[in-house]
mmCIF file with all atom_site columns, N, CA and C in Angstrom:
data_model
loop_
_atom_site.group_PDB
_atom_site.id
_atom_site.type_symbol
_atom_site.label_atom_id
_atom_site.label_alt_id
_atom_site.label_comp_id
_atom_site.label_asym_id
_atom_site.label_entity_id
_atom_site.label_seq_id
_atom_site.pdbx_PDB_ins_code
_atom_site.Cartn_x
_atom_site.Cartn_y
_atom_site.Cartn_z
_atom_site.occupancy
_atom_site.B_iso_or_equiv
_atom_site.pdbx_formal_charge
_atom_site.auth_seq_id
_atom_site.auth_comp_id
_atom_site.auth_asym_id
_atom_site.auth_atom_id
_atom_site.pdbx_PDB_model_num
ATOM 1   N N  . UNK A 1 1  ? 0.848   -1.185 0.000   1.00 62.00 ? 139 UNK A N  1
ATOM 2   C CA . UNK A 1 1  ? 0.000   0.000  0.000   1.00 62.00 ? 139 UNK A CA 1
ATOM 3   C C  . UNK A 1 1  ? 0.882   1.231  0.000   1.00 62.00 ? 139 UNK A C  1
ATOM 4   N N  . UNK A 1 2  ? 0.460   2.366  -0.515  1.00 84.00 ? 140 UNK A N  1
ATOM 5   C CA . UNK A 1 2  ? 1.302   3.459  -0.711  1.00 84.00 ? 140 UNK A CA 1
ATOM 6   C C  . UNK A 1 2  ? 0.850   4.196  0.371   1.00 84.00 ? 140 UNK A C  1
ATOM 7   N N  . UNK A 1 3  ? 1.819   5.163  0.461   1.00 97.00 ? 141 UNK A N  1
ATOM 8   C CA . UNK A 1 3  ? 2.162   5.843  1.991   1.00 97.00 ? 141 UNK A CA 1
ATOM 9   C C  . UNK A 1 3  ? 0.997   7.071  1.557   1.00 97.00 ? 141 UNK A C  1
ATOM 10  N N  . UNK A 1 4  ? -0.081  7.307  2.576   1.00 98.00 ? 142 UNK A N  1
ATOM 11  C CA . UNK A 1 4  ? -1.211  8.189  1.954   1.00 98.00 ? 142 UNK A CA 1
ATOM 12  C C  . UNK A 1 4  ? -1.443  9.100  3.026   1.00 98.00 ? 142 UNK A C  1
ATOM 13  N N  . UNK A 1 5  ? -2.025  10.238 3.005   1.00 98.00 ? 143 UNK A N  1
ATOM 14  C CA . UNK A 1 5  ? -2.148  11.456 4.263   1.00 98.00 ? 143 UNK A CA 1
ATOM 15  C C  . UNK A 1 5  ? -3.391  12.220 3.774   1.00 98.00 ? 143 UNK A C  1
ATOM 16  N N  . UNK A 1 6  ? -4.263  12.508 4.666   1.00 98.00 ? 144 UNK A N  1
ATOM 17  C CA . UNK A 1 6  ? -5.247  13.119 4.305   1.00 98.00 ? 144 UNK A CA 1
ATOM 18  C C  . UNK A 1 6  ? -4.992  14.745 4.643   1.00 98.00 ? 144 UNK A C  1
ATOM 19  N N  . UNK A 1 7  ? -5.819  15.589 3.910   1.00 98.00 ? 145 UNK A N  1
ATOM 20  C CA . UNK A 1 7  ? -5.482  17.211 4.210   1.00 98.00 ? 145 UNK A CA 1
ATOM 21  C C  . UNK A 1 7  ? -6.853  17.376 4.927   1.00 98.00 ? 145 UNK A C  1
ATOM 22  N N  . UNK A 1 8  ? -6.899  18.501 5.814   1.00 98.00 ? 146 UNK A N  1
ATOM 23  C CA . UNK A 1 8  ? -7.863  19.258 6.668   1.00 98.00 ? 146 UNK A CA 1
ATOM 24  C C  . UNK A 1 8  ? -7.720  20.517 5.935   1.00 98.00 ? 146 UNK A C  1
ATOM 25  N N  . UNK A 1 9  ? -8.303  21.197 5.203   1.00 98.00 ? 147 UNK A N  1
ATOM 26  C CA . UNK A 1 9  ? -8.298  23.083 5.165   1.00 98.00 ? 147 UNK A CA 1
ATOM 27  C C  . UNK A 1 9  ? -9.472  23.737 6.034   1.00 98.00 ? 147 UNK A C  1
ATOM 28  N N  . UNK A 1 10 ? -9.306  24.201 7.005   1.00 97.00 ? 148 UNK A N  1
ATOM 29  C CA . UNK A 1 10 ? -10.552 24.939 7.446   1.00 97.00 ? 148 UNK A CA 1
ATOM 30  C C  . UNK A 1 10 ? -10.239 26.358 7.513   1.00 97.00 ? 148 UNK A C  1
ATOM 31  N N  . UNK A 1 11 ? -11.060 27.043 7.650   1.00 97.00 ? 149 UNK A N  1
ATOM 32  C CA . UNK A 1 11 ? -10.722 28.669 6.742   1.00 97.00 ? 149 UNK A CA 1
ATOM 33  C C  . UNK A 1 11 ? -9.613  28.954 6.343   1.00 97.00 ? 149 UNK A C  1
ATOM 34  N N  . UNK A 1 12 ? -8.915  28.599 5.546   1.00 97.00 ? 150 UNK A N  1
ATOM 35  C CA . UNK A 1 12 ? -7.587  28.233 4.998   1.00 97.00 ? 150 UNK A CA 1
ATOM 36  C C  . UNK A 1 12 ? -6.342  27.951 5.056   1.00 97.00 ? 150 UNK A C  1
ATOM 37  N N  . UNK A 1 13 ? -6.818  27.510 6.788   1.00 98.00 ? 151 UNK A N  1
ATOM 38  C CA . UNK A 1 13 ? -5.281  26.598 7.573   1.00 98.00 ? 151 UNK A CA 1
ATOM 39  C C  . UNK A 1 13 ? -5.600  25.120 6.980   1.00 98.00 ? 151 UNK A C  1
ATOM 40  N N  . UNK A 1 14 ? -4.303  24.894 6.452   1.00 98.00 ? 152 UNK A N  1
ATOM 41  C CA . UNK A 1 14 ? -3.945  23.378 6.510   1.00 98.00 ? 152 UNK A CA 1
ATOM 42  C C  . UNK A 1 14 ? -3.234  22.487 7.254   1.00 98.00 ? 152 UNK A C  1
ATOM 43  N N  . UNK A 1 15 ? -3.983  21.621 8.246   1.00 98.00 ? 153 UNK A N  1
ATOM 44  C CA . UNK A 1 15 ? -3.177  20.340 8.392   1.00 98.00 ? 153 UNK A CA 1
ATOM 45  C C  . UNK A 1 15 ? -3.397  19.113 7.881   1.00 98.00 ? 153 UNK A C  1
ATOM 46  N N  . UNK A 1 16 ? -2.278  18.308 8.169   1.00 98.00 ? 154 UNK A N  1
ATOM 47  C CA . UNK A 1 16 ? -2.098  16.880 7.147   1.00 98.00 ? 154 UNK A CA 1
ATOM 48  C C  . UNK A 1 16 ? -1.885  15.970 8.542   1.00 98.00 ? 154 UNK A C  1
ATOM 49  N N  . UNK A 1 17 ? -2.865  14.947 8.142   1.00 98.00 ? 155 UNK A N  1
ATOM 50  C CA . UNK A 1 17 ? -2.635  13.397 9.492   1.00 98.00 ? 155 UNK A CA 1
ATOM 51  C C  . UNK A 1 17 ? -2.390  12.559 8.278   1.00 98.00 ? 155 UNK A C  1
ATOM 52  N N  . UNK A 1 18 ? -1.296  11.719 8.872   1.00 98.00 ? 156 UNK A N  1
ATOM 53  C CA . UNK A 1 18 ? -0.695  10.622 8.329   1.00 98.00 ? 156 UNK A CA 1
ATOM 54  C C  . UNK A 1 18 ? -1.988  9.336  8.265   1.00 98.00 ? 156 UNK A C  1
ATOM 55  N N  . UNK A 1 19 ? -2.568  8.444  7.260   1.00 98.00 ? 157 UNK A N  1
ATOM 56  C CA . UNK A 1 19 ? -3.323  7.385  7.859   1.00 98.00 ? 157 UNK A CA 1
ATOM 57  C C  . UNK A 1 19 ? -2.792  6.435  7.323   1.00 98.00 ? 157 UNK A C  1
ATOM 58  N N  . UNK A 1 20 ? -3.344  4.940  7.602   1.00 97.00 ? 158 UNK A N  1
ATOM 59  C CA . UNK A 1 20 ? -2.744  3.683  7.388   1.00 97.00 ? 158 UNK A CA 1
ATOM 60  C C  . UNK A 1 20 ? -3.164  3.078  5.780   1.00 97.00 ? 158 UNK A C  1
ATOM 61  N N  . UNK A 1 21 ? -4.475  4.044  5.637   1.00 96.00 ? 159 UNK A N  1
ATOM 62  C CA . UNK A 1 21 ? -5.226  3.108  4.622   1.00 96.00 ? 159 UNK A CA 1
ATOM 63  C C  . UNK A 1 21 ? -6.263  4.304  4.522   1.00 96.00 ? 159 UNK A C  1
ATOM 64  N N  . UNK A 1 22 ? -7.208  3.618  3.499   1.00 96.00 ? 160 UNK A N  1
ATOM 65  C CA . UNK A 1 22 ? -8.357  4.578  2.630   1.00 96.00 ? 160 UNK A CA 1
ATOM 66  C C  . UNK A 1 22 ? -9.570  4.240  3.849   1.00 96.00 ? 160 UNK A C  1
ATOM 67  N N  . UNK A 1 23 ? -9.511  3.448  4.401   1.00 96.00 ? 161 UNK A N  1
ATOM 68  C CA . UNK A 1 23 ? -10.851 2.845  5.184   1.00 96.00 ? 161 UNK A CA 1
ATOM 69  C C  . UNK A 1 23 ? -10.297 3.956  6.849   1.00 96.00 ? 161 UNK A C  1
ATOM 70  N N  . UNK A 1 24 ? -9.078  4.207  6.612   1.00 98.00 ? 162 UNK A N  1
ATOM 71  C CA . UNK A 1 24 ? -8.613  4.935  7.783   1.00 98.00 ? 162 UNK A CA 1
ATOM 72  C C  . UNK A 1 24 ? -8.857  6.333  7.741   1.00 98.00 ? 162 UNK A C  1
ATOM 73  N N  . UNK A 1 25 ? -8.253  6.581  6.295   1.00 98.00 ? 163 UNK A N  1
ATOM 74  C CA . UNK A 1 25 ? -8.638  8.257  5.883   1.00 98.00 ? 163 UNK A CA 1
ATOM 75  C C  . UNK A 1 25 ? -10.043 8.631  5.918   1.00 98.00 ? 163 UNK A C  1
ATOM 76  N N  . UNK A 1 26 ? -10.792 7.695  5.133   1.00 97.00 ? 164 UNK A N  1
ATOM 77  C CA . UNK A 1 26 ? -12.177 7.846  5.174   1.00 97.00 ? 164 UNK A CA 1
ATOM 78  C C  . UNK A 1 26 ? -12.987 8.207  6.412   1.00 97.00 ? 164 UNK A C  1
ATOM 79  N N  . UNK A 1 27 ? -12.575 7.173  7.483   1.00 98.00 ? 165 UNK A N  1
ATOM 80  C CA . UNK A 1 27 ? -12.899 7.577  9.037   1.00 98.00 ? 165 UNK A CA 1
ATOM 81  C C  . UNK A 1 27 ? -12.703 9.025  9.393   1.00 98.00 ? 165 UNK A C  1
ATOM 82  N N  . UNK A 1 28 ? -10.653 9.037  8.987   1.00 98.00 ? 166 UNK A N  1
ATOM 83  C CA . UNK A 1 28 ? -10.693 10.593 10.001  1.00 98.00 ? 166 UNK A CA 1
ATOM 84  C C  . UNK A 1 28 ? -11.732 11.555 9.576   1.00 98.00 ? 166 UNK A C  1
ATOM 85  N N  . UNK A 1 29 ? -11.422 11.816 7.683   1.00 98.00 ? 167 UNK A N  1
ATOM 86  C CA . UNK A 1 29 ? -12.312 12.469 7.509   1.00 98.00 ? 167 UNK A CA 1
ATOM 87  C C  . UNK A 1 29 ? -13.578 12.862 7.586   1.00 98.00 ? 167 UNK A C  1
ATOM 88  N N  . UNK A 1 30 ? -14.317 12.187 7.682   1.00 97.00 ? 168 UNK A N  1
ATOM 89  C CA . UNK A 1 30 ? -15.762 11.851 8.355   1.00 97.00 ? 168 UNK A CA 1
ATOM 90  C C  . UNK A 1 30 ? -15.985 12.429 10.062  1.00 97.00 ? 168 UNK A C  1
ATOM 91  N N  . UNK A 1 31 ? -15.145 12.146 10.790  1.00 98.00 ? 169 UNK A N  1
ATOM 92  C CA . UNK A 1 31 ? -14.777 12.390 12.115  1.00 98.00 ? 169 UNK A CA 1
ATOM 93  C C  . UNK A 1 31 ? -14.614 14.018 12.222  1.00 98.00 ? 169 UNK A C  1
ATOM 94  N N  . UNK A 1 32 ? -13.503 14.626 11.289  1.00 98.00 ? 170 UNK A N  1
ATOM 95  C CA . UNK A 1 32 ? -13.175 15.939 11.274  1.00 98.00 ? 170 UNK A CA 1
ATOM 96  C C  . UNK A 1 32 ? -13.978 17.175 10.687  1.00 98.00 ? 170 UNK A C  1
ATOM 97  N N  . UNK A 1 33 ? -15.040 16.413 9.775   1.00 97.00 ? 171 UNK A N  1
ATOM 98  C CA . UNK A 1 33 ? -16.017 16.911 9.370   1.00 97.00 ? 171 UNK A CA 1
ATOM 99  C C  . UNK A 1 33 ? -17.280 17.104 10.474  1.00 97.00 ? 171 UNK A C  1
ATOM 100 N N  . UNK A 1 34 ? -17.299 15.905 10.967  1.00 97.00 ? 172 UNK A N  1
ATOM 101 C CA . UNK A 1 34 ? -18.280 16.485 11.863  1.00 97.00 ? 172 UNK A CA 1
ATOM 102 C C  . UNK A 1 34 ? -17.994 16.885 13.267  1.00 97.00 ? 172 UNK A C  1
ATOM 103 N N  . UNK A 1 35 ? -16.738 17.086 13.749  1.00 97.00 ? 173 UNK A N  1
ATOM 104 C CA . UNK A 1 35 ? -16.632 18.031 14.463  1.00 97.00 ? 173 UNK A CA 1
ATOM 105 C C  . UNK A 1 35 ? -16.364 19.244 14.152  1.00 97.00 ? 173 UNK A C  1
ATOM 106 N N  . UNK A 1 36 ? -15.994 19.826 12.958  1.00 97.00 ? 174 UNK A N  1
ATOM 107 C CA . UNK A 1 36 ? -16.174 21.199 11.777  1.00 97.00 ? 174 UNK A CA 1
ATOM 108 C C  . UNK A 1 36 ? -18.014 21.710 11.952  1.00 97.00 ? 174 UNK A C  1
ATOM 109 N N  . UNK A 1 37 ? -18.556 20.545 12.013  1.00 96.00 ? 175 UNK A N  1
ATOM 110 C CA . UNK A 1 37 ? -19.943 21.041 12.485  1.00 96.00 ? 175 UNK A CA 1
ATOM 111 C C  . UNK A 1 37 ? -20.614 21.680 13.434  1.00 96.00 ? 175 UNK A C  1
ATOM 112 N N  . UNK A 1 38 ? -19.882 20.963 14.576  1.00 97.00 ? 176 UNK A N  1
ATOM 113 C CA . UNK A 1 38 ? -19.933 21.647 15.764  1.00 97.00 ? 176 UNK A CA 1
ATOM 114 C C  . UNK A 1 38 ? -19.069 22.880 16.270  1.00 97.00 ? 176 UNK A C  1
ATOM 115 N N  . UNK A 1 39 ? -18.793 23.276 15.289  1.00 95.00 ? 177 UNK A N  1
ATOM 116 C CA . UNK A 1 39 ? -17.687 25.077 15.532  1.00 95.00 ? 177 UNK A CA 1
ATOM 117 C C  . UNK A 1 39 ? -18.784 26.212 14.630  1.00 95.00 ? 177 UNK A C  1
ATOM 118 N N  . UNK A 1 40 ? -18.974 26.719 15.560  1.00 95.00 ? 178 UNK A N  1
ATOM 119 C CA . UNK A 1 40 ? -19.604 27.937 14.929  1.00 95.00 ? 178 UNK A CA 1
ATOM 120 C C  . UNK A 1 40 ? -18.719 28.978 14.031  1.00 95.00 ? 178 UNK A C  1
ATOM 121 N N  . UNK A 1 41 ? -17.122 28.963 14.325  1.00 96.00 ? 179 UNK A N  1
ATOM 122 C CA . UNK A 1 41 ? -16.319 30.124 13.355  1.00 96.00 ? 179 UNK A CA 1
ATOM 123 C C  . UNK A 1 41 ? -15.744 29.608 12.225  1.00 96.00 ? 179 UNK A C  1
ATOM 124 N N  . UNK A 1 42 ? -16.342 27.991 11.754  1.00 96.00 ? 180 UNK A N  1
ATOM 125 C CA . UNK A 1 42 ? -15.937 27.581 10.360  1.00 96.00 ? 180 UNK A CA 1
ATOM 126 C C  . UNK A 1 42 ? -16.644 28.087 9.384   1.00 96.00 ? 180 UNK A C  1
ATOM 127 N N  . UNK A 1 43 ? -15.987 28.703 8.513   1.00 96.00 ? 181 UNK A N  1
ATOM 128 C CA . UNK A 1 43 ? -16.747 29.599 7.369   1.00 96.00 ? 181 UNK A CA 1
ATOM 129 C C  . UNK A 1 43 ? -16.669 28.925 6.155   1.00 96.00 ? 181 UNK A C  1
ATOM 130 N N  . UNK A 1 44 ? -15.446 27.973 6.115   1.00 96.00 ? 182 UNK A N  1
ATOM 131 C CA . UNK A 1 44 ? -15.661 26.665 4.865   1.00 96.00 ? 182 UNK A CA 1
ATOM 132 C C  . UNK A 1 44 ? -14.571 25.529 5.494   1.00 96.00 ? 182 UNK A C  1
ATOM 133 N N  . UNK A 1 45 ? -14.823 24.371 4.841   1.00 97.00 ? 183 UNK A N  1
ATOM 134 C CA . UNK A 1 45 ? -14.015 23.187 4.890   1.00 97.00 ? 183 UNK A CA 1
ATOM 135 C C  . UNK A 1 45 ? -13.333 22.641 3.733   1.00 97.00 ? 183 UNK A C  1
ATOM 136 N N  . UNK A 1 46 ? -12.407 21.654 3.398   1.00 97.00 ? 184 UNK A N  1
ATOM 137 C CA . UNK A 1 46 ? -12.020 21.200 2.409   1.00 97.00 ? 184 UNK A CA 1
ATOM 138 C C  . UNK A 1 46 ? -11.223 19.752 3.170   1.00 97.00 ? 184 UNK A C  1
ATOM 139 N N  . UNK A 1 47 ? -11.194 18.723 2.290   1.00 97.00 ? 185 UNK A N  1
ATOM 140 C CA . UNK A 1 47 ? -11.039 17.702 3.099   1.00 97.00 ? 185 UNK A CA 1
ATOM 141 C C  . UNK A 1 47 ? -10.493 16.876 1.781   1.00 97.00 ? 185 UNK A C  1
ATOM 142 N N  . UNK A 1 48 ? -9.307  15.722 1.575   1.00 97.00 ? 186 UNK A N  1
ATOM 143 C CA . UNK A 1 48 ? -8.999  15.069 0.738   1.00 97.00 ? 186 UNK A CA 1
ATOM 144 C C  . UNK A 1 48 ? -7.322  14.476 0.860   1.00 97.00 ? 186 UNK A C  1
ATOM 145 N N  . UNK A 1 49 ? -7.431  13.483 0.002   1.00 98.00 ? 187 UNK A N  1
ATOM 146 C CA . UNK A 1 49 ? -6.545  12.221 0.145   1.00 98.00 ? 187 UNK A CA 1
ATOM 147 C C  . UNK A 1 49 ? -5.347  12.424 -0.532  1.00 98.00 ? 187 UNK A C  1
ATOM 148 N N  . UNK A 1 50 ? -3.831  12.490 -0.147  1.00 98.00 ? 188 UNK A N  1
ATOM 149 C CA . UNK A 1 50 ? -2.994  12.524 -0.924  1.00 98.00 ? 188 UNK A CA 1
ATOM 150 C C  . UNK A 1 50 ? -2.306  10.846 -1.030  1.00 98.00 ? 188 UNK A C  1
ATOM 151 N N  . UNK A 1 51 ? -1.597  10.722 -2.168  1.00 97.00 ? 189 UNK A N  1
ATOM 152 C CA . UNK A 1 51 ? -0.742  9.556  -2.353  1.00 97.00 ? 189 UNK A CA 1
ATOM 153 C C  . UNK A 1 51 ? 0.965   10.455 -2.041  1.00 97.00 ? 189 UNK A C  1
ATOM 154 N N  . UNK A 1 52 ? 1.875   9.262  -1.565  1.00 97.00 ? 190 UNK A N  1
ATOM 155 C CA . UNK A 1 52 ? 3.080   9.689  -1.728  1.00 97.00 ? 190 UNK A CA 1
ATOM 156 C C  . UNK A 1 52 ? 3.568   9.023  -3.235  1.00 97.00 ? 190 UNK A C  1
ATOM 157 N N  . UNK A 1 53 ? 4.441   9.715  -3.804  1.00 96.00 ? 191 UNK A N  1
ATOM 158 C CA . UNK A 1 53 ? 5.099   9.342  -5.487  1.00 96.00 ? 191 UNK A CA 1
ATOM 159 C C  . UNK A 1 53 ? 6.607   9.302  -4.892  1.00 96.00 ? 191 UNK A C  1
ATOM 160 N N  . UNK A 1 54 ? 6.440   8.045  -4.868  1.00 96.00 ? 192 UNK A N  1
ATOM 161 C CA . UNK A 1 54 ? 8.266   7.713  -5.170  1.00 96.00 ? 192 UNK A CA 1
ATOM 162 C C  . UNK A 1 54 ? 8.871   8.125  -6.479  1.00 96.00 ? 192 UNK A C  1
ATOM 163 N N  . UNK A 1 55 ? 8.278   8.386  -7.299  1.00 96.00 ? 193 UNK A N  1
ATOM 164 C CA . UNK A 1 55 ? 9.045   8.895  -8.875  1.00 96.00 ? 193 UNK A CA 1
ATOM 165 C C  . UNK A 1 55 ? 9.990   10.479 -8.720  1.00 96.00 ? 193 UNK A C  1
ATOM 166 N N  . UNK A 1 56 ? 8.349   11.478 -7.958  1.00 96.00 ? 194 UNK A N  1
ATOM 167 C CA . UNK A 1 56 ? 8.418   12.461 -8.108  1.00 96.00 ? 194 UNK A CA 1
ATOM 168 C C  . UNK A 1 56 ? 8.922   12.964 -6.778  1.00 96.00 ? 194 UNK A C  1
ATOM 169 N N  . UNK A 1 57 ? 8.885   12.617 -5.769  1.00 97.00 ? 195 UNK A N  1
ATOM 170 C CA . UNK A 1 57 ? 8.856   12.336 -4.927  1.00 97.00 ? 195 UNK A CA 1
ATOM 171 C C  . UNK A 1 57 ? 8.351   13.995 -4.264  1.00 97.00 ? 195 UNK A C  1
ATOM 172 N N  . UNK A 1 58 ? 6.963   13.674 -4.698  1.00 97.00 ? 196 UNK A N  1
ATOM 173 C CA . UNK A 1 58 ? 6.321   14.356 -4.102  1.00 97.00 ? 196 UNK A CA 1
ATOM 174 C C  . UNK A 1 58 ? 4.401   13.624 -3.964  1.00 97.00 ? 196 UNK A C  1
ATOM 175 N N  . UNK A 1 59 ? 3.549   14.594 -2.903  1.00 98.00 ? 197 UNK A N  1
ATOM 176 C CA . UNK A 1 59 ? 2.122   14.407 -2.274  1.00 98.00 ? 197 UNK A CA 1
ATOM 177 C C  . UNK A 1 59 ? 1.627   15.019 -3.716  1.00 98.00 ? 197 UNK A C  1
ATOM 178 N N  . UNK A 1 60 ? 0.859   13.698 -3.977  1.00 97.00 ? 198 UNK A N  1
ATOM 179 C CA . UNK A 1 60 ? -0.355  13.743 -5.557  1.00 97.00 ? 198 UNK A CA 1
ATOM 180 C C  . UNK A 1 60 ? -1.711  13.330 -4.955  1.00 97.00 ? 198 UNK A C  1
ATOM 181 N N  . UNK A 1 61 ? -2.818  13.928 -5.102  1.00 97.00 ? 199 UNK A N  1
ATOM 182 C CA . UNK A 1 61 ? -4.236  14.118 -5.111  1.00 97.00 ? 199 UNK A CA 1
ATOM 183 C C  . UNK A 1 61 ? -4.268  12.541 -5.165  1.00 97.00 ? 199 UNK A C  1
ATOM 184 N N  . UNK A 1 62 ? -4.603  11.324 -4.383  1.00 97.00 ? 200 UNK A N  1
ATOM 185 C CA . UNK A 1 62 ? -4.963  9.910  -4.782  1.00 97.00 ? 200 UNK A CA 1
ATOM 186 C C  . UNK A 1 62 ? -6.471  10.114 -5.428  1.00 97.00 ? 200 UNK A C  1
ATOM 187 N N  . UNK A 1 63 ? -6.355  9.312  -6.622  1.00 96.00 ? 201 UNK A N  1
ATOM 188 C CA . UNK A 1 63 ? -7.340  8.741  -7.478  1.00 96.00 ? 201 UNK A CA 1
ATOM 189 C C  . UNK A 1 63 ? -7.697  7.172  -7.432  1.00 96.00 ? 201 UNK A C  1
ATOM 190 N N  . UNK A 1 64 ? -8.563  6.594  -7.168  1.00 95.00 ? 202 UNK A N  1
ATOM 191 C CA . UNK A 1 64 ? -8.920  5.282  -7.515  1.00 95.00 ? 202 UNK A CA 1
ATOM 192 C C  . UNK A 1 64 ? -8.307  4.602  -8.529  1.00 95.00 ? 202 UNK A C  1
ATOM 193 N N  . UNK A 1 65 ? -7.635  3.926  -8.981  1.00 93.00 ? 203 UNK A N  1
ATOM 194 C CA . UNK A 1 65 ? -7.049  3.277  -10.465 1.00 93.00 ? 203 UNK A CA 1
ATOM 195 C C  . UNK A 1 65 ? -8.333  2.954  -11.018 1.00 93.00 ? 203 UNK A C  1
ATOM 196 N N  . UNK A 1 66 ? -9.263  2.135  -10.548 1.00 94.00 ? 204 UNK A N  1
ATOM 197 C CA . UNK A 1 66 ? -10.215 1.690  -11.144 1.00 94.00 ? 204 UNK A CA 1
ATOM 198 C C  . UNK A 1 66 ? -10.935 2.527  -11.853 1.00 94.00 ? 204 UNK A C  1
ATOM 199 N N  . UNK A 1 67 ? -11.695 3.534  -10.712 1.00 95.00 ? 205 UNK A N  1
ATOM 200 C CA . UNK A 1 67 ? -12.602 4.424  -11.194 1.00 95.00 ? 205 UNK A CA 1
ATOM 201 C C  . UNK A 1 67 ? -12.159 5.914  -12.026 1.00 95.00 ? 205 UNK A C  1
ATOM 202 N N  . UNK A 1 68 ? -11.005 6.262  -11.226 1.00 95.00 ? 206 UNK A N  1
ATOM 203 C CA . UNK A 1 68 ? -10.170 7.841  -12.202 1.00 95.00 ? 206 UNK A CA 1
ATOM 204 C C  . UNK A 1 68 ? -11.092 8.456  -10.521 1.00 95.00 ? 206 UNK A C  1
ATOM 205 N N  . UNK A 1 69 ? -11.791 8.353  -9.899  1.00 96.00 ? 207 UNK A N  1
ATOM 206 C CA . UNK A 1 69 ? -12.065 9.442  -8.483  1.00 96.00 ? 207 UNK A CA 1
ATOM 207 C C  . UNK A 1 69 ? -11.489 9.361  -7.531  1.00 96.00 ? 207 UNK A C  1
ATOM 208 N N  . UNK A 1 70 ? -11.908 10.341 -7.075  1.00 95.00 ? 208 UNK A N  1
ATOM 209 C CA . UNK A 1 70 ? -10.860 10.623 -5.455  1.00 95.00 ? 208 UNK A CA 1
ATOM 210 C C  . UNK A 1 70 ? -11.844 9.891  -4.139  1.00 95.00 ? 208 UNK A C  1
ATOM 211 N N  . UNK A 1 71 ? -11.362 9.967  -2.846  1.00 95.00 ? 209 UNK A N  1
ATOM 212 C CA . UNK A 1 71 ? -11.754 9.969  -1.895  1.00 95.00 ? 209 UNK A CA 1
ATOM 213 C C  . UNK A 1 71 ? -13.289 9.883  -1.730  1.00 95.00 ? 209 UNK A C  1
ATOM 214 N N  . UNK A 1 72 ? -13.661 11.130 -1.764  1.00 91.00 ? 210 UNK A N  1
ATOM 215 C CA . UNK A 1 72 ? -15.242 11.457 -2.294  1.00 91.00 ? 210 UNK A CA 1
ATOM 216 C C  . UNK A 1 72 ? -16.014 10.857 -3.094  1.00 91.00 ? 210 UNK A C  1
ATOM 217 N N  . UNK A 1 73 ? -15.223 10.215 -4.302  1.00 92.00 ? 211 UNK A N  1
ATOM 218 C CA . UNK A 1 73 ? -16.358 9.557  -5.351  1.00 92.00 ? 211 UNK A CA 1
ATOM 219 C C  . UNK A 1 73 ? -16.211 10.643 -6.158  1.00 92.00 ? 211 UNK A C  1
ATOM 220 N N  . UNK A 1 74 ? -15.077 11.766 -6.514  1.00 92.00 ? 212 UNK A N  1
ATOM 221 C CA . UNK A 1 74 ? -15.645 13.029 -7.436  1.00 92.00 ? 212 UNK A CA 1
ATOM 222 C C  . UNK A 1 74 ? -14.473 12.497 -8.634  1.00 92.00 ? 212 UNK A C  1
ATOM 223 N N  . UNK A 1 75 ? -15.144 12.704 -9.960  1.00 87.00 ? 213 UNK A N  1
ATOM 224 C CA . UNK A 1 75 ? -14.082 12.554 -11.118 1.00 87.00 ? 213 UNK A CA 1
ATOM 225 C C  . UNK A 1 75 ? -13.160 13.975 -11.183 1.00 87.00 ? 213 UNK A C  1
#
């Protein structure tokens, strides 16, 4: 499995948690979202999955191989 990290943006601070897996990211995110609910001074969210690239060796947007979508289900 490739080394994967999910992003948090909330009013346009970013942090990044390391996870184990997609069934892991999926959790935090879900988790961080809805405690984003319970804050009254969030004015927007943004939430999504990076892959690590040993080529480039850099954090790329993970896509499904199968499907071409991200995290979300978005093409």
């Amino acid at each position: 499995m490739a080394k994967l990290r999910i992003y948090h943006i909330r009013n346009g601070e970013t942090k990044y948690h390391s996870v184990t897996d997609l069934t892991h990211a999926r959790t935090l995110i879900n988790a961080l979202a809805q405690s984003d609910l319970l804050e009254d001074n969030i004015e927007y969210n943004v939430f999504g999955c990076e892959e690590w690239n040993e080529d480039t060796l850099e954090w790329e947007e993970w896509y499904d191989p199968e499907t071409g979508t991200d995290i979300d289900g978005n093409h």
